[in-house]
Short mmCIF file of C-alpha atoms in Angstrom, two decimals:
data_model
loop_
_atom_site.label_atom_id
_atom_site.label_comp_id
_atom_site.label_asym_id
_atom_site.label_seq_id
_atom_site.Cartn_x
_atom_site.Cartn_y
_atom_site.Cartn_z
CA MET A 1 46.93 78.56 -6.54
CA LYS A 2 44.19 75.93 -6.17
CA PHE A 3 41.33 76.51 -3.71
CA THR A 4 39.40 73.79 -1.86
CA VAL A 5 36.52 76.15 -1.02
CA ASP A 6 34.71 78.36 -3.52
CA ALA A 7 36.80 81.38 -4.44
CA THR A 8 35.37 84.88 -4.84
CA GLU A 9 34.82 86.33 -8.30
CA GLU A 10 37.73 88.76 -7.83
CA THR A 11 40.17 85.86 -7.45
CA LYS A 12 39.01 84.51 -10.82
CA SER A 13 39.49 87.79 -12.71
CA ILE A 14 42.42 88.84 -14.88
CA ARG A 15 44.93 90.78 -12.79
CA SER A 16 48.20 92.66 -12.96
CA VAL A 17 51.15 91.19 -11.08
CA VAL A 18 52.92 93.68 -8.81
CA ALA A 19 56.32 92.67 -7.45
CA ALA A 20 56.62 93.30 -3.70
CA PRO A 21 60.04 92.31 -2.32
CA LYS A 22 59.07 94.33 0.79
CA PHE A 23 55.68 92.70 1.05
CA GLU A 24 54.42 94.27 4.29
CA SER A 25 55.13 97.87 3.25
CA GLY A 26 53.78 97.18 -0.25
CA LEU A 27 50.55 95.83 1.23
CA ASP A 28 50.26 98.85 3.51
CA PHE A 29 50.68 101.22 0.52
CA PHE A 30 47.92 99.62 -1.54
CA VAL A 31 45.45 99.03 1.31
CA ASN A 32 45.89 102.05 3.58
CA LYS A 33 47.16 104.65 1.09
CA LEU A 34 45.22 103.76 -2.07
CA GLY A 35 42.15 102.10 -0.60
CA PHE A 36 42.46 98.61 -2.13
CA LYS A 37 40.63 95.77 -0.38
CA ILE A 38 42.22 92.44 0.44
CA VAL A 39 40.37 89.72 -1.48
CA MET A 40 42.75 86.89 -0.54
CA ILE A 41 46.05 86.71 1.34
CA SER A 42 48.40 83.75 1.92
CA PRO A 43 49.85 82.29 4.04
CA ALA A 44 48.13 83.70 7.10
CA ASP A 45 51.14 83.57 9.46
CA ASN A 46 53.74 85.15 7.14
CA PRO A 47 52.00 86.38 3.98
CA ASN A 48 53.87 86.75 0.70
CA TYR A 49 50.98 86.81 -1.78
CA ALA A 50 47.74 88.77 -1.86
CA ILE A 51 44.97 89.53 -4.33
CA LEU A 52 43.76 93.12 -3.98
CA ASN A 53 40.86 94.90 -5.64
CA LYS A 54 39.68 98.49 -6.10
CA ASP A 55 36.95 99.73 -8.47
CA GLN A 56 37.00 96.55 -10.61
CA PHE A 57 40.82 96.65 -10.89
CA THR A 58 42.58 93.60 -9.48
CA ILE A 59 46.26 93.11 -8.71
CA ALA A 60 48.31 90.23 -7.36
CA LEU A 61 50.88 91.47 -4.86
CA ASP A 62 53.66 88.89 -4.99
CA LYS A 63 56.83 88.92 -2.90
CA SER A 64 58.67 86.51 -5.19
CA ALA A 65 57.58 87.99 -8.54
CA LYS A 66 60.26 89.22 -10.96
CA ALA A 67 58.20 91.98 -12.58
CA GLN A 68 58.89 95.61 -13.45
CA PRO A 69 57.15 98.30 -11.36
CA VAL A 70 53.69 99.16 -12.67
CA PHE A 71 52.14 102.55 -13.46
CA ILE A 72 48.54 103.01 -12.31
CA GLU A 73 46.10 105.78 -13.21
CA ILE A 74 43.26 106.41 -10.75
CA PRO A 75 40.37 108.45 -12.24
CA ILE A 76 39.01 110.96 -9.72
CA GLU A 77 36.55 113.85 -9.71
CA ASP A 78 38.29 115.78 -6.91
CA GLN A 79 40.08 118.51 -8.87
CA SER A 80 42.52 119.18 -6.01
CA LEU A 81 44.04 115.70 -6.36
CA ILE A 82 44.35 115.63 -10.15
CA GLY A 83 48.00 115.46 -11.18
CA THR A 84 49.16 114.08 -7.83
CA ASP A 85 51.90 111.44 -8.17
CA LEU A 86 52.63 108.76 -5.60
CA THR A 87 55.41 106.16 -5.53
CA GLY A 88 55.07 102.96 -3.56
CA PRO A 89 57.88 101.20 -1.70
CA ASN A 90 58.05 98.61 -4.48
CA GLY A 91 58.44 101.26 -7.21
CA THR A 92 54.76 101.35 -8.17
CA ARG A 93 53.83 104.75 -9.64
CA VAL A 94 50.32 106.11 -9.14
CA GLU A 95 48.81 109.21 -10.73
CA TYR A 96 45.39 110.72 -10.07
CA VAL A 97 43.78 111.77 -13.37
CA PRO A 98 40.46 113.25 -14.54
CA VAL A 99 37.66 110.77 -15.17
CA VAL A 100 38.02 111.59 -18.88
CA LYS A 101 41.50 112.64 -19.94
CA ARG A 102 41.74 115.35 -22.57
CA GLN A 103 44.59 116.69 -24.63
CA ASN A 104 46.26 119.87 -23.41
CA GLN A 105 44.09 122.81 -24.39
CA VAL A 106 45.64 125.41 -26.68
CA SER A 107 44.07 128.85 -26.34
CA ASP A 108 46.24 130.99 -28.62
CA LEU A 109 45.57 129.35 -32.00
CA GLN A 110 45.48 131.97 -34.73
CA PRO A 111 42.68 131.67 -37.31
CA ILE A 112 43.87 130.19 -40.59
CA VAL A 113 42.41 129.03 -43.88
CA HIS A 114 43.08 125.47 -45.02
CA ILE A 115 42.39 124.12 -48.49
CA SER A 116 42.31 120.34 -48.90
CA ARG A 117 42.66 118.82 -52.36
CA ALA A 118 41.01 115.53 -53.28
CA ASN A 119 43.97 114.55 -55.49
CA ASP A 120 46.57 115.31 -52.81
CA THR A 121 45.38 113.75 -49.59
CA GLN A 122 46.23 111.01 -47.11
CA TRP A 123 43.77 108.46 -45.79
CA VAL A 124 44.34 106.87 -42.39
CA HIS A 125 42.76 103.73 -40.97
CA GLY A 126 40.28 104.32 -38.15
CA ARG A 127 37.96 102.17 -36.08
CA ALA A 128 35.43 99.64 -37.43
CA GLY A 129 37.12 99.38 -40.84
CA MET A 130 36.68 103.06 -41.66
CA SER A 131 39.20 105.24 -43.51
CA TYR A 132 39.53 108.92 -42.61
CA ARG A 133 40.70 111.97 -44.53
CA SER A 134 41.24 115.15 -42.53
CA LEU A 135 39.68 118.32 -43.93
CA THR A 136 41.12 120.60 -41.23
CA GLY A 137 44.85 120.07 -41.75
CA ASN A 138 46.82 119.82 -38.53
CA HIS A 139 45.06 118.30 -35.55
CA ASN A 140 43.53 120.78 -33.13
CA GLU A 141 41.32 120.48 -30.07
CA ILE A 142 38.61 122.87 -31.31
CA SER A 143 37.06 120.79 -34.05
CA VAL A 144 37.62 117.97 -36.50
CA ALA A 145 36.18 117.58 -39.99
CA SER A 146 36.69 114.32 -41.83
CA GLN A 147 35.72 112.56 -45.01
CA ILE A 148 35.01 108.97 -43.99
CA ARG A 149 34.67 106.03 -46.34
CA ILE A 150 33.99 102.31 -46.16
CA LYS A 151 34.70 100.43 -49.37
CA GLY A 152 32.27 97.93 -50.82
CA SER A 153 29.16 96.68 -49.06
CA GLY A 154 28.63 94.54 -46.01
CA LYS A 155 28.32 94.37 -42.25
CA VAL A 156 30.34 96.89 -40.24
CA ASP A 157 32.37 95.71 -37.26
CA ASP A 158 30.88 98.35 -34.98
CA TRP A 159 29.42 98.23 -31.46
CA VAL A 160 27.05 100.32 -29.36
CA HIS A 161 28.88 103.48 -28.37
CA TYR A 162 28.43 107.20 -27.70
CA HIS A 163 30.48 110.41 -27.80
CA ASP A 164 31.24 113.20 -25.33
CA VAL A 165 30.77 116.10 -27.78
CA SER A 166 29.14 119.51 -27.98
CA PHE A 167 28.29 119.29 -31.71
CA GLN A 168 28.45 116.41 -34.16
CA THR A 169 26.86 116.08 -37.58
CA LEU A 170 27.19 113.63 -40.47
CA PHE A 171 26.28 114.13 -44.13
CA CYS A 172 26.16 111.21 -46.59
CA ILE A 173 27.76 112.10 -49.93
CA LYS A 174 27.89 108.61 -51.45
CA GLY A 175 26.42 105.15 -50.88
CA SER A 176 24.30 104.39 -47.85
CA ALA A 177 24.39 102.79 -44.41
CA LYS A 178 22.02 101.05 -42.03
CA LEU A 179 22.12 102.79 -38.65
CA VAL A 180 20.37 102.37 -35.32
CA TYR A 181 20.04 104.95 -32.54
CA GLU A 182 18.87 104.96 -28.94
CA ASP A 183 15.13 105.68 -28.56
CA GLN A 184 14.70 106.15 -32.33
CA GLY A 185 13.02 102.86 -33.17
CA GLU A 186 14.07 100.30 -35.76
CA PRO A 187 17.26 100.61 -37.86
CA PHE A 188 16.96 102.97 -40.82
CA MET A 189 18.83 103.72 -44.04
CA PHE A 190 21.15 106.73 -44.13
CA LYS A 191 21.28 107.62 -47.83
CA GLU A 192 23.13 109.98 -50.14
CA GLY A 193 22.05 113.54 -49.38
CA ASP A 194 20.84 112.69 -45.85
CA CYS A 195 22.14 114.53 -42.80
CA ILE A 196 22.16 113.52 -39.14
CA LEU A 197 22.51 115.51 -35.93
CA GLN A 198 24.12 113.16 -33.42
CA PRO A 199 23.47 114.71 -29.99
CA PRO A 200 25.86 114.27 -27.05
CA GLY A 201 25.57 110.89 -25.34
CA ILE A 202 23.13 109.18 -27.71
CA ARG A 203 23.92 105.47 -28.08
CA HIS A 204 24.22 104.32 -31.67
CA ARG A 205 25.73 101.74 -33.99
CA VAL A 206 26.57 101.35 -37.68
CA LEU A 207 25.17 97.98 -38.78
CA GLU A 208 25.91 97.81 -42.51
CA SER A 209 27.30 99.98 -45.30
CA PHE A 210 26.56 99.84 -49.01
CA ASP A 211 28.06 100.96 -52.33
CA ASP A 212 31.33 102.54 -51.11
CA LEU A 213 29.85 104.68 -48.35
CA GLU A 214 31.31 108.19 -47.96
CA VAL A 215 30.35 110.61 -45.20
CA ILE A 216 31.43 114.09 -44.13
CA GLU A 217 31.60 114.28 -40.34
CA VAL A 218 32.19 117.43 -38.28
CA THR A 219 32.70 117.19 -34.52
CA SER A 220 33.52 119.59 -31.72
CA PRO A 221 35.63 119.27 -29.72
CA ALA A 222 38.14 117.25 -31.73
CA ASP A 223 39.62 115.68 -28.61
CA HIS A 224 36.56 113.92 -27.25
CA ALA A 225 35.96 110.59 -25.59
CA THR A 226 34.07 107.72 -27.21
CA PHE A 227 32.50 105.31 -24.72
CA SER A 228 31.30 101.76 -25.33
CA ASP A 229 27.98 100.65 -23.85
CA PHE A 230 28.03 96.87 -23.50
CA ASN A 231 24.77 96.82 -21.54
CA MET A 232 22.50 98.36 -24.18
CA GLU A 233 21.11 96.48 -27.15
CA LEU A 234 19.84 98.49 -30.11
CA PRO A 235 17.13 98.93 -31.10
CA ASN A 236 15.97 99.39 -27.50
CA SER A 237 12.37 99.07 -26.37
CA THR A 238 11.79 102.80 -25.80
CA VAL A 239 10.78 105.04 -28.70
CA ALA A 240 11.04 108.75 -27.88
CA HIS A 241 11.77 110.74 -31.03
CA THR A 242 11.62 114.08 -29.20
CA ARG A 243 13.92 113.07 -26.34
CA ASN A 244 16.39 115.72 -25.24
CA PHE A 245 20.04 114.62 -25.11
CA ASN A 246 22.00 117.31 -23.25
CA GLY A 247 20.03 120.10 -24.88
CA GLN A 248 19.88 118.56 -28.36
CA GLN A 249 17.58 116.22 -30.28
CA PHE A 250 18.44 113.50 -32.74
CA THR A 251 17.37 114.36 -36.27
CA HIS A 252 17.56 112.51 -39.58
CA ASP A 253 17.20 115.21 -42.21
CA THR A 254 16.43 114.21 -45.82
CA PRO A 255 16.68 116.27 -49.04
CA ASN A 256 12.93 116.41 -49.67
CA SER A 257 12.36 118.16 -46.31
CA ARG A 258 14.49 121.22 -47.15
CA GLU A 259 13.22 124.54 -48.40
CA ALA A 260 15.12 126.62 -50.95
CA ALA A 261 16.28 130.20 -50.38
CA THR A 262 18.70 132.58 -52.08
CA TYR A 263 22.21 132.08 -50.74
CA ARG A 264 23.47 135.32 -49.21
CA ASP A 265 23.41 138.00 -51.94
CA SER A 266 24.18 135.54 -54.73
CA THR A 267 22.35 135.76 -58.03
CA SER A 268 23.45 132.26 -59.02
CA MET A 269 23.32 130.03 -55.91
CA THR A 270 20.44 128.55 -53.93
CA ALA A 271 20.74 127.32 -50.34
CA TYR A 272 18.85 124.39 -48.82
CA ARG A 273 19.00 124.63 -45.03
CA THR A 274 18.74 121.42 -43.02
CA SER A 275 17.08 121.07 -39.61
CA ILE A 276 20.44 120.61 -37.88
CA GLY A 277 20.41 124.14 -36.45
CA GLU A 278 17.09 123.72 -34.69
CA ALA A 279 17.88 120.18 -33.48
CA SER A 280 21.25 121.24 -32.04
CA GLY A 281 19.83 124.21 -30.14
CA ASN A 282 21.59 126.46 -32.67
CA GLN A 283 24.98 124.99 -31.83
CA GLY A 284 25.70 124.73 -35.56
CA TRP A 285 24.14 124.50 -39.01
CA VAL A 286 24.35 122.51 -42.24
CA LYS A 287 23.37 123.73 -45.72
CA GLU A 288 23.54 122.43 -49.25
CA ILE A 289 24.25 125.11 -51.84
CA TYR A 290 23.42 124.55 -55.51
CA SER A 291 24.17 126.52 -58.64
CA HIS A 292 21.14 127.67 -60.58
CA ALA A 293 23.12 129.66 -63.15
CA LYS A 294 23.07 128.94 -66.83
CA LYS A 295 26.39 128.26 -68.50
CA GLU A 296 26.41 131.45 -70.55
CA LYS A 297 25.48 133.76 -67.67
CA ILE A 298 28.08 136.21 -66.36
CA LEU A 299 28.15 135.80 -62.59
CA THR A 300 28.39 138.48 -59.94
CA PRO A 301 30.99 137.66 -57.27
CA THR A 302 29.52 136.53 -53.95
CA SER A 303 31.23 137.39 -50.66
CA ILE A 304 31.32 134.61 -48.05
CA GLY A 305 31.97 135.88 -44.56
CA PRO A 306 30.34 135.90 -41.12
CA GLU A 307 28.64 138.89 -39.52
CA LYS A 308 30.30 137.91 -36.23
CA PRO A 309 33.21 135.56 -35.48
CA LEU A 310 32.53 131.84 -35.85
CA SER A 311 34.42 128.97 -34.24
CA PHE A 312 34.46 126.86 -37.41
CA PHE A 313 33.45 126.98 -41.08
CA LEU A 314 33.71 124.38 -43.87
CA TRP A 315 32.87 124.23 -47.55
CA PHE A 316 33.12 120.79 -49.16
CA VAL A 317 32.58 120.65 -52.93
CA LYS A 318 30.26 117.77 -53.79
CA GLN A 319 30.10 118.40 -57.53
CA GLY A 320 31.32 120.81 -60.21
CA SER A 321 33.88 123.54 -59.62
CA ALA A 322 34.22 127.16 -58.54
CA GLN A 323 36.85 129.86 -58.64
CA ILE A 324 37.31 131.70 -55.36
CA GLU A 325 39.49 134.50 -54.09
CA VAL A 326 40.88 134.03 -50.60
CA GLU A 327 43.72 135.90 -48.89
CA GLU A 328 44.25 137.91 -52.10
CA ARG A 329 44.89 134.83 -54.23
CA LYS A 330 42.69 132.92 -56.64
CA GLU A 331 42.00 129.22 -56.14
CA THR A 332 39.90 126.70 -58.04
CA LEU A 333 37.87 124.26 -55.97
CA ARG A 334 36.82 121.05 -57.69
CA SER A 335 34.74 118.06 -56.65
CA GLY A 336 36.17 116.59 -53.44
CA ASP A 337 38.11 119.76 -52.53
CA SER A 338 37.33 121.76 -49.43
CA ILE A 339 38.09 125.09 -47.79
CA CYS A 340 38.05 125.21 -44.02
CA PHE A 341 38.57 127.72 -41.22
CA PRO A 342 39.35 125.30 -38.36
CA TYR A 343 40.51 127.83 -35.74
CA GLY A 344 37.77 130.40 -36.27
CA PHE A 345 36.23 132.37 -39.13
CA LEU A 346 36.41 136.15 -38.65
CA PRO A 347 34.57 138.82 -40.66
CA SER A 348 37.96 140.05 -41.88
CA MET A 349 38.69 136.61 -43.40
CA GLU A 350 35.85 136.60 -45.92
CA PHE A 351 36.44 135.01 -49.32
CA SER A 352 34.65 135.53 -52.62
CA VAL A 353 33.14 133.17 -55.16
CA LEU A 354 34.19 134.68 -58.49
CA ASP A 355 32.73 132.05 -60.79
CA HIS A 356 31.30 128.55 -60.77
CA ASP A 357 29.94 126.11 -63.30
CA SER A 358 26.33 125.04 -63.62
CA GLU A 359 27.04 121.72 -61.85
CA PHE A 360 28.45 123.36 -58.71
CA LYS A 361 27.19 121.86 -55.43
CA VAL A 362 28.80 122.54 -52.06
CA LEU A 363 28.16 121.42 -48.50
CA GLU A 364 28.43 124.14 -45.83
CA ILE A 365 28.85 123.38 -42.13
CA GLY A 366 29.55 125.96 -39.44
CA PHE A 367 29.24 126.77 -35.77
#
């Protein structure tokens, strides 16, 4: 349709065509039942076409259109309306949904142990050219742990975004990346051995990756929303390193900032605790654990178990190998292997490190 006068912006926007063989009742449904506004209607004496708009969503109600009925989701905060289904006279289906849809919550998951082998794994393609390997086995809504890689070096096809999470941390195990975060100043290099606490809602972007970047990422909950922010440019003008994001602070932890301590009751392993625990408000922690045993030394087994139940626990072997005993069986963990308790880690589920070589290095993440 060509206009002689200037048309409104809504008439110039992309829109969905809704067939309305019963035009008057269809118009009544959208305007009086759903709250759409009439942007344009034609002809005035016996209308058969209208452009309607609600919350930046535009439709063309067309009496002569040969289109299938549409399905519309309307996000709403009123819990009493969520799940309500409506059907219009032209077959249009409408459902009221939460502002952020989540997967169905499963509350009766039984704690399990999952061992992931580096030589027997599947990589799947994710966003921005990244490949993902699951370290938790089957998908669950409690948490997700992934090994993420970007081959080669170059710019990353990423954009400014943020996550609706309660805990999210990243540890660089290979290569490096140039990152930029809201209120954290100029872009910086995220290098091998570095760890980041990514608090809920912080805007960020991956700019470049180098030398076959590999990262371990742990996030809770697994089923979380990622939002784009097209209005923010990073770096932004504000620098506020101590800003609180939903009870947490961004932190970029580097190896030279960590202090060594004996790991549990081990006589052969040293732990280097990161600042992730403090930055996250004790939502979770990240440690690097190194062997300090000599090759000829006979090792005393070390028990690994929580004093009280945890929601999640992961060991990812960065280097070397170790023999463990878990669920009354012996397993050997080598570089790239992991052991994970994705549905909870109970005191009764403890495992033991029976032996490890002098090169053994493992990343520990829990909450």
